[in-house]
Amino acid sequence: MRLIGKNSAMVSRVIPVTPFDLVIFGATGDLARRKLLPALFRRMLDGQMPTNAKIIGVARRQMSRESFQDFVREALAEFEPEALAAPKVLKAFLAALDYLVVDVMGDAGWADLGQKLRPDVVRAFYLSVGPSLFGEIATRLNRHGIATPQSRIVVEKPLGHDLASAKALNAQLGACFDEQQIYRIDHYLGKETVQNLMAIRFANALFEPLWNSQHIDHVQITVAESIGVEGRGGYYDKSGALRDMVQNHMMQLLCLTAMEPPAKFNADFVRDEKLKVIRALEPLRVEETVRGQYRGGGGEGSYFDHVENPASKTESFVALKVEVENWRWAGVPFYLRTGKRLRARVSEIVVVFKKPPHAIFPEMATQGSNELVIRLQPDEGITLNMTIKEPGPGGMRLAQVPLDMSFAEALGEDFHGPDAYERLIMDVIRGDQTLFMRGDELEEAWRWVDPLVAAWAESSARPAGYDAGGSGPEDALALLHRDGRKWREIES
Ligand code: NAP
């Protein structure tokens, strides 16, 4: 059953943003090549990039402007092959690029950078470099008079590894930039479905009256990856799933699901409401948490094949029972799980409604509940699982069917949903911080996560092993079973 059909009214209305100079520190790195530069290209392809936009790459690697343009052309050929089919736009995009060699640890080269920037356009600095360089860059932008009161600075996870380091980072950035100039990216917030969660909740009369402990039984948030830590073992083993996924991405999904309606859709109103959710979180009880490490399987190695420490207790899987202690959510558990080398790559929020109070059909006792499934990946969309009468004669038999709103189906096969980075970079240029984390949110999230990190570190227990390609450790299943519930299957 389809909720809506292909709808020609849903044509994207693209308005070019204001002229800008965007400096990408770390322009030769992986994030810039795979995500940022292709995202900017697609914005130009869609007509959102003003013709006089300037993108200045900065890194230590010796390159001329021309060789940087070649480097970007190759990156686009690999990660945005559409670029080759649009030679005019590609030419214009490459013409917008410039490059400068600067070692951000030193003071050489900054004056040249200052000279390349125009005084009368939006100025944005994207720090696509390791976090140890964030403070160095912020300080030097300030010292060399390059950061104006209107310019913006963009940083991305890892934003600290605990409360103390997050505070230190906030202080470093705050010494050089006002909070209104700091854009902390969480790319999950740039996903269409995540924004749609707010539209579904606050632009419809249907769901909000039901969005509380009276009608909702529980919520599940799953971010499952099918890949392991290969290639990133060194970084990952110091972090683990709790810090790498829960403190940031999953916390944001939890906040958007649980927050009160903001009075207005603007940055501070939305972020105030998210902050209230984090503050309302009950401290985690260790016995309601599960950590796991994958074992080998399917020709792939185990967690220990990719990390140096053979005794590592770092978790590649985590499941938590979380409680939001406020009027709306009292008694409604939020179950969170995330892990690597699971059965499929799936990210979704599942809101499970309570059963009707009185069962007039005998089959209702065995039927599932209504579920609203908000899927972030792989196929973004929203499904409402309903119970209906099974068609045909033979009495009243019930069946569960999805009311489905897959974006690709609803908006047409050729619908190309913007990548999260496209949306977020343009929001930086527009000066809209709604989809970026505020400093206090970041700190509160660490304040909530830190005690569990400490408790796990002190405990002599080891993470539970789980088979690669499965759905995580048995303990994670038990976390719900003992509450009389079960996880939705992990399937793509
Ligand atoms: P990367 O591939 O190691 O790239 C780092 C970049 O920084 C390179 O361009 C490097 O170029 C430049 N750089 C390093 N030291 C420098 C210095 N002293 N002065 C100037 N430039 C310097 O890292 P990445 O994967 O792109 O990640 C960048 C940041 O984004 C990291 O904080 C990472 O955690 C975060 N992130 C990455 C991803 C991803 O998908 N890759 C996803 C989320 C978050 P030179 O060596 O030529 O100087």
XYZ file of C-alpha atoms and ligand atoms in Angstrom:
540
model
C 0.000 0.000 0.000
C 1.501 3.316 -1.041
C 1.123 6.427 1.071
C 1.787 8.787 -1.784
C 2.583 8.428 -5.443
C 5.091 10.133 -7.635
C 4.418 13.772 -7.046
C 5.382 16.364 -9.579
C 4.730 19.116 -7.032
C 7.854 17.957 -5.188
C 10.311 19.589 -7.539
C 13.296 20.981 -5.725
C 13.446 24.749 -5.695
C 17.083 25.683 -5.742
C 18.030 29.265 -4.989
C 21.713 30.172 -5.412
C 23.380 31.013 -2.119
C 25.210 34.236 -1.534
C 28.765 34.562 -2.977
C 31.394 32.957 -0.767
C 35.043 32.072 -0.265
C 35.380 28.601 1.219
C 38.774 27.506 2.496
C 39.171 23.745 2.920
C 42.061 22.950 5.250
C 43.102 19.380 4.440
C 41.881 19.635 0.833
C 44.086 16.726 -0.258
C 42.685 14.361 2.385
C 40.150 11.568 2.227
C 37.119 13.503 3.485
C 37.695 16.361 1.033
C 38.196 14.014 -1.919
C 35.331 11.644 -1.212
C 32.734 13.956 0.258
C 33.339 17.694 0.363
C 34.501 18.417 -3.180
C 31.914 16.110 -4.810
C 29.216 17.712 -2.628
C 30.245 21.181 -3.745
C 30.284 20.055 -7.361
C 26.735 18.721 -7.067
C 25.564 22.024 -5.631
C 26.996 23.727 -8.680
C 25.309 21.180 -10.943
C 21.990 21.996 -9.261
C 22.527 25.710 -9.725
C 22.898 26.510 -6.040
C 26.500 27.641 -6.192
C 26.934 31.263 -7.256
C 29.130 31.629 -10.334
C 31.661 33.714 -8.427
C 32.141 31.255 -5.549
C 35.766 30.509 -4.647
C 37.040 27.280 -3.093
C 40.591 27.410 -1.791
C 42.291 24.148 -0.896
C 45.018 24.223 1.759
C 47.449 21.452 2.722
C 51.187 20.859 2.988
C 51.532 18.876 -0.224
C 53.362 20.903 -2.897
C 50.903 21.542 -5.715
C 50.184 24.310 -8.151
C 46.650 25.555 -8.706
C 46.577 23.556 -11.961
C 47.724 20.340 -10.330
C 45.085 20.804 -7.611
C 42.474 21.193 -10.340
C 43.731 17.921 -11.885
C 43.592 16.294 -8.456
C 39.973 17.411 -8.007
C 39.017 16.319 -11.530
C 40.316 12.845 -10.704
C 38.488 12.806 -7.372
C 35.241 13.737 -9.136
C 35.795 11.075 -11.803
C 36.076 8.531 -9.001
C 33.389 9.716 -6.593
C 31.037 11.781 -8.764
C 31.213 10.295 -12.267
C 28.234 12.481 -13.296
C 30.758 15.297 -13.423
C 32.273 13.928 -16.626
C 28.868 14.067 -18.317
C 28.545 17.773 -17.533
C 31.741 19.278 -19.013
C 30.536 22.904 -18.837
C 29.721 22.718 -15.143
C 32.917 20.781 -14.485
C 34.924 23.516 -16.188
C 33.201 26.206 -14.126
C 33.753 24.201 -10.953
C 37.457 23.707 -11.604
C 37.779 27.399 -12.418
C 36.420 28.197 -8.947
C 39.289 26.278 -7.315
C 42.518 27.611 -5.962
C 45.241 26.023 -3.839
C 47.777 27.138 -1.309
C 50.558 25.267 0.470
C 50.390 26.040 4.178
C 51.641 24.003 7.102
C 49.093 25.116 9.662
C 51.563 24.439 12.472
C 53.700 27.332 11.259
C 53.117 30.990 10.492
C 54.177 30.988 6.844
C 51.611 31.252 4.088
C 48.796 32.838 6.077
C 49.334 36.282 4.620
C 48.986 34.762 1.131
C 45.776 33.110 2.215
C 44.477 36.428 3.546
C 45.191 38.047 0.211
C 43.229 35.448 -1.704
C 40.087 36.182 0.310
C 37.626 38.868 -0.726
C 36.450 41.378 1.876
C 32.804 41.517 0.825
C 31.684 37.885 0.601
C 30.870 35.165 3.137
C 34.058 33.561 4.442
C 34.008 29.946 5.625
C 36.840 27.743 6.892
C 36.274 23.990 6.729
C 38.728 22.144 8.990
C 39.008 18.789 7.213
C 42.105 17.889 9.214
C 42.818 15.903 12.362
C 41.314 17.417 15.537
C 44.734 18.201 17.016
C 44.980 20.948 14.379
C 41.633 22.632 15.100
C 43.015 24.936 17.766
C 46.170 25.687 15.741
C 44.134 26.780 12.747
C 41.596 28.800 14.731
C 44.389 30.627 16.547
C 46.305 31.441 13.374
C 43.222 32.560 11.466
C 42.718 34.996 14.276
C 46.335 36.023 14.695
C 46.738 36.764 11.002
C 43.524 38.769 10.831
C 41.892 36.336 8.402
C 38.902 35.484 10.574
C 36.447 38.355 10.390
C 33.470 38.666 12.782
C 31.222 37.333 9.999
C 33.340 34.338 9.000
C 32.438 30.757 9.885
C 34.496 27.811 11.006
C 33.415 24.200 10.435
C 34.654 21.215 12.452
C 33.719 17.568 12.402
C 34.022 14.577 14.705
C 35.880 13.508 16.674
C 34.948 16.555 18.759
C 36.801 15.507 21.888
C 37.035 12.067 23.419
C 35.508 12.940 26.782
C 33.984 15.896 28.609
C 37.331 17.470 29.511
C 38.687 17.363 25.955
C 35.372 18.611 24.528
C 35.501 21.544 26.945
C 39.090 22.243 25.943
C 38.136 22.186 22.254
C 35.162 24.478 22.847
C 37.434 26.839 24.756
C 40.053 26.858 21.968
C 37.475 27.599 19.297
C 35.604 29.995 21.565
C 38.767 32.040 22.138
C 38.804 32.923 18.435
C 35.186 32.617 17.257
C 31.744 33.366 18.683
C 29.408 30.395 19.100
C 27.327 31.813 16.188
C 30.388 31.331 13.954
C 31.137 27.728 14.927
C 29.548 24.924 12.893
C 29.998 21.469 14.438
C 28.992 19.053 11.723
C 27.213 15.825 12.456
C 26.501 14.573 8.971
C 23.558 12.490 10.205
C 21.688 15.752 10.703
C 22.140 16.542 7.015
C 20.262 13.428 5.953
C 16.880 14.048 4.356
C 15.080 11.524 6.539
C 16.416 13.017 9.742
C 15.060 16.407 8.763
C 11.905 14.678 7.654
C 11.517 13.322 11.155
C 10.970 16.908 12.284
C 8.582 17.564 9.382
C 6.614 14.385 10.143
C 6.341 15.264 13.798
C 5.714 18.990 13.635
C 4.046 19.613 10.263
C 1.327 16.982 10.660
C -1.487 16.856 13.154
C -1.472 13.069 13.021
C 1.553 11.968 15.008
C 2.282 14.529 17.700
C -0.805 13.731 19.829
C 0.382 10.108 19.903
C 4.042 10.922 20.482
C 4.275 10.184 24.188
C 4.251 7.504 26.859
C 0.500 7.079 26.621
C 0.711 5.698 23.084
C 4.322 4.712 22.452
C 5.613 1.460 23.908
C 9.286 1.960 23.111
C 11.709 3.293 20.523
C 14.581 1.453 18.834
C 17.461 3.229 17.168
C 19.793 1.056 15.130
C 22.916 2.040 13.221
C 24.313 -1.202 11.824
C 27.337 -1.417 9.575
C 28.280 -4.445 7.523
C 31.927 -3.439 7.238
C 34.478 -3.912 9.997
C 37.197 -1.613 11.290
C 39.685 -2.605 8.590
C 42.070 0.192 7.722
C 40.895 2.308 10.670
C 41.905 -0.090 13.469
C 44.443 2.302 14.970
C 41.926 5.126 15.339
C 38.980 2.919 16.185
C 40.636 0.947 18.952
C 41.157 4.198 20.889
C 37.550 5.190 20.384
C 35.019 2.320 20.205
C 31.371 2.316 19.206
C 30.144 4.301 22.201
C 32.350 7.289 21.490
C 32.434 6.900 17.704
C 28.670 6.529 17.143
C 26.528 6.896 20.264
C 27.842 10.139 21.743
C 27.272 11.974 18.473
C 25.135 10.461 15.704
C 22.822 8.313 17.790
C 22.473 10.983 20.435
C 21.287 13.381 17.738
C 18.725 10.867 16.471
C 17.530 10.286 20.014
C 17.208 14.024 20.615
C 15.203 14.679 17.456
C 12.877 11.789 18.269
C 12.359 12.772 21.888
C 12.475 16.566 21.912
C 9.530 18.838 22.569
C 8.219 20.874 19.626
C 10.373 23.999 19.413
C 8.358 27.217 19.323
C 10.096 28.145 16.087
C 12.231 26.251 13.596
C 15.421 28.135 14.166
C 18.855 27.162 15.367
C 18.657 28.079 19.018
C 15.061 26.991 19.571
C 15.779 23.537 18.105
C 19.081 23.166 19.930
C 17.554 24.278 23.232
C 15.029 21.455 22.937
C 17.702 18.875 22.060
C 19.784 19.985 25.015
C 16.812 19.467 27.349
C 16.569 15.853 26.167
C 20.235 15.162 26.910
C 19.845 16.717 30.337
C 16.813 14.509 30.997
C 18.691 11.280 30.270
C 18.960 8.959 33.243
C 22.530 7.892 34.016
C 23.179 4.589 32.242
C 23.121 1.457 34.387
C 25.974 -0.847 33.397
C 23.706 -3.889 33.644
C 21.512 -2.317 30.945
C 24.386 -1.932 28.520
C 26.012 -4.486 26.237
C 29.360 -4.252 24.504
C 30.648 -6.673 21.905
C 33.547 -7.437 19.603
C 33.101 -9.269 16.325
C 34.666 -12.606 15.618
C 35.789 -13.700 12.182
C 33.430 -15.149 9.628
C 32.621 -15.135 5.932
C 36.283 -14.907 4.969
C 36.755 -11.670 6.942
C 38.992 -11.352 9.962
C 37.935 -10.720 13.527
C 38.236 -7.396 15.347
C 41.659 -8.485 16.579
C 43.018 -8.876 13.055
C 42.796 -5.115 12.660
C 44.031 -3.706 15.952
C 47.437 -3.866 17.592
C 46.428 -4.629 21.160
C 45.598 -8.362 21.465
C 43.934 -7.702 24.831
C 41.853 -4.736 23.627
C 38.495 -4.306 25.356
C 37.310 -1.682 22.872
C 33.767 -2.408 21.734
C 32.822 -2.744 18.067
C 29.188 -3.135 19.143
C 27.124 -1.457 21.802
C 23.490 -1.780 22.892
C 21.917 0.421 25.547
C 18.634 0.856 27.295
C 18.141 4.574 27.685
C 15.496 6.408 29.659
C 14.409 9.979 29.146
C 13.164 11.105 32.508
C 10.529 13.678 31.700
C 6.761 13.986 31.553
C 6.459 12.897 27.917
C 8.672 9.814 28.068
C 8.386 8.421 31.579
C 8.441 4.613 31.325
C 9.240 4.507 27.584
C 12.625 2.904 26.972
C 14.787 3.948 24.043
C 16.926 1.002 22.944
C 20.043 1.975 21.030
C 22.373 -0.396 19.205
C 25.211 0.114 16.804
C 27.958 -2.138 15.581
C 30.338 -3.173 12.892
C 30.299 -6.366 10.808
C 26.591 -6.888 11.316
C 24.211 -8.525 8.860
C 23.505 -5.412 6.808
C 24.142 -1.714 6.603
C 21.030 -0.174 8.081
C 20.273 2.980 10.046
C 16.759 3.423 11.310
C 14.571 4.733 14.080
C 11.595 2.543 14.940
C 8.788 3.993 17.015
C 6.726 1.085 18.341
C 3.215 2.039 19.382
C 1.195 0.378 22.095
C -1.470 -2.137 21.166
C -5.116 -1.001 21.097
C -6.579 -1.126 24.612
C -9.226 -3.726 23.794
C -8.898 -6.626 21.335
C -12.122 -7.287 19.416
C -10.405 -9.618 16.917
C -8.898 -12.788 18.417
C -5.852 -12.509 16.155
C -4.895 -9.199 17.705
C -3.118 -10.962 20.533
C -0.512 -12.287 18.107
C -0.376 -9.377 15.678
C 2.513 -6.935 15.838
C 2.007 -3.340 16.929
C 1.916 -0.292 14.714
C 5.438 0.806 13.969
C 6.728 3.973 12.396
C 10.048 3.167 10.761
C 12.199 6.122 9.830
C 14.991 4.784 7.670
C 18.142 6.788 7.084
C 20.017 4.259 4.998
C 20.372 2.464 2.713
C 17.076 3.559 1.105
C 15.853 6.707 2.840
C 12.163 6.641 3.580
C 9.411 6.316 6.125
C 7.124 3.338 6.633
C 4.102 3.001 8.877
C 3.321 -0.632 9.616
C -0.433 -1.051 9.979
C -2.818 -3.895 10.663
C -5.568 -4.352 8.052
C -8.058 -6.982 7.054
C -6.498 -9.537 4.774
C -8.319 -9.129 1.442
C -10.703 -11.815 0.228
C -13.435 -14.031 1.609
C -13.003 -16.400 4.527
C -13.800 -14.262 7.489
C -11.948 -11.540 9.282
C -8.267 -12.312 9.088
C -5.725 -9.650 9.897
C -2.471 -8.822 8.161
C 0.346 -6.352 8.724
C 1.099 -4.113 5.749
C 3.462 -1.207 5.323
C 2.246 2.225 4.334
C 5.391 3.117 2.558
C 6.966 6.404 1.627
C 10.228 5.598 -0.050
C 11.703 8.871 -1.269
C 12.950 7.335 -4.503
C 9.478 5.947 -5.261
C 7.579 8.997 -4.151
C 9.768 11.538 -5.856
C 10.649 9.561 -8.962
C 13.385 7.176 -10.009
C 15.649 10.047 -10.970
C 15.287 11.710 -7.569
C 18.777 12.403 -6.401
C 18.554 13.163 -2.713
C 21.266 15.596 -1.756
C 24.129 14.110 0.178
C 24.238 15.303 3.785
C 27.374 17.341 3.108
C 25.714 19.232 0.254
C 22.977 20.400 2.538
C 25.253 21.182 5.454
C 27.913 23.114 3.547
C 25.219 25.281 1.972
C 23.719 25.847 5.437
C 27.117 27.118 6.574
C 27.163 29.597 3.708
C 23.578 30.648 4.484
C 24.491 31.067 8.153
C 21.904 28.550 9.365
C 23.087 26.593 12.418
C 19.884 24.592 12.957
C 21.447 21.302 11.867
C 24.727 21.798 13.730
C 25.561 20.915 17.313
C 25.992 23.700 19.801
C 28.920 23.616 22.236
C 26.719 22.940 25.275
C 25.021 19.997 23.526
C 28.405 18.493 22.788
C 29.514 18.810 26.396
C 26.271 17.433 27.853
C 26.468 14.398 25.565
C 29.986 13.658 26.837
C 28.885 14.232 30.424
C 26.317 11.455 29.961
C 28.648 9.044 28.121
C 31.781 9.432 30.279
C 30.612 7.444 33.347
C 29.906 4.392 31.180
C 33.321 4.636 29.526
C 34.853 4.748 33.011
C 32.735 1.869 34.323
C 33.661 -0.331 31.365
C 37.340 0.555 31.782
C 37.244 -0.432 35.461
C 35.321 -3.644 34.894
C 37.257 -6.869 34.465
C 34.521 -8.183 32.119
C 35.370 -8.423 28.459
C 33.083 -7.442 25.560
C 30.918 -10.338 24.379
C 31.995 -11.945 21.115
C 29.541 -11.962 18.220
C 29.642 -13.592 14.829
C 30.396 -11.398 11.858
C 27.354 -11.106 9.625
C 24.873 -11.589 12.482
C 22.852 -9.212 14.622
C 25.233 -8.746 17.526
C 25.843 -10.532 20.834
C 23.182 -12.676 22.512
C 23.258 -10.236 25.427
C 21.854 -7.544 23.162
C 18.859 -9.749 22.326
C 18.418 -10.465 26.025
C 18.398 -6.734 26.814
C 15.003 -6.511 25.089
C 13.765 -10.038 25.789
C 13.767 -9.461 29.513
C 11.471 -6.477 28.922
C 9.177 -8.663 26.791
C 10.282 -6.976 23.546
C 12.462 -7.799 20.570
C 14.642 -5.939 18.144
C 13.489 -5.419 14.583
C 15.507 -7.646 12.270
C 18.592 -6.033 10.785
C 17.910 -6.253 7.060
C 18.604 -3.984 4.146
P 43.344 12.614 5.992
O 42.998 11.837 4.772
O 44.457 12.159 6.852
O 43.625 14.111 5.521
C 44.174 15.080 6.363
C 44.427 16.334 5.561
O 45.056 17.283 6.416
C 45.342 16.155 4.366
O 44.901 16.965 3.310
C 46.686 16.653 4.883
O 47.427 17.086 3.774
C 46.223 17.812 5.778
N 47.189 18.167 6.814
C 47.709 17.362 7.770
N 48.575 18.050 8.535
C 48.595 19.316 8.061
C 49.292 20.493 8.425
N 50.148 20.527 9.438
N 49.053 21.614 7.710
C 48.196 21.611 6.680
N 47.511 20.530 6.283
C 47.706 19.385 6.967
O 42.080 12.773 6.946
P 40.524 12.724 6.543
O 40.073 11.316 6.535
O 40.303 13.548 5.338
O 39.842 13.380 7.817
C 39.922 14.764 8.103
C 39.132 15.038 9.374
O 37.756 14.701 9.176
C 39.583 14.190 10.555
O 39.416 14.914 11.727
C 38.624 13.010 10.542
O 38.493 12.427 11.795
C 37.352 13.702 10.099
N 36.392 12.816 9.438
C 36.745 12.133 8.309
C 35.814 11.331 7.674
C 36.153 10.591 6.410
O 35.222 10.004 5.822
N 37.370 10.590 5.964
C 34.518 11.202 8.206
C 34.200 11.912 9.365
C 35.139 12.704 9.964
P 49.040 17.170 3.763
O 49.546 15.919 4.380
O 49.355 17.362 2.328
O 49.357 18.369 4.556
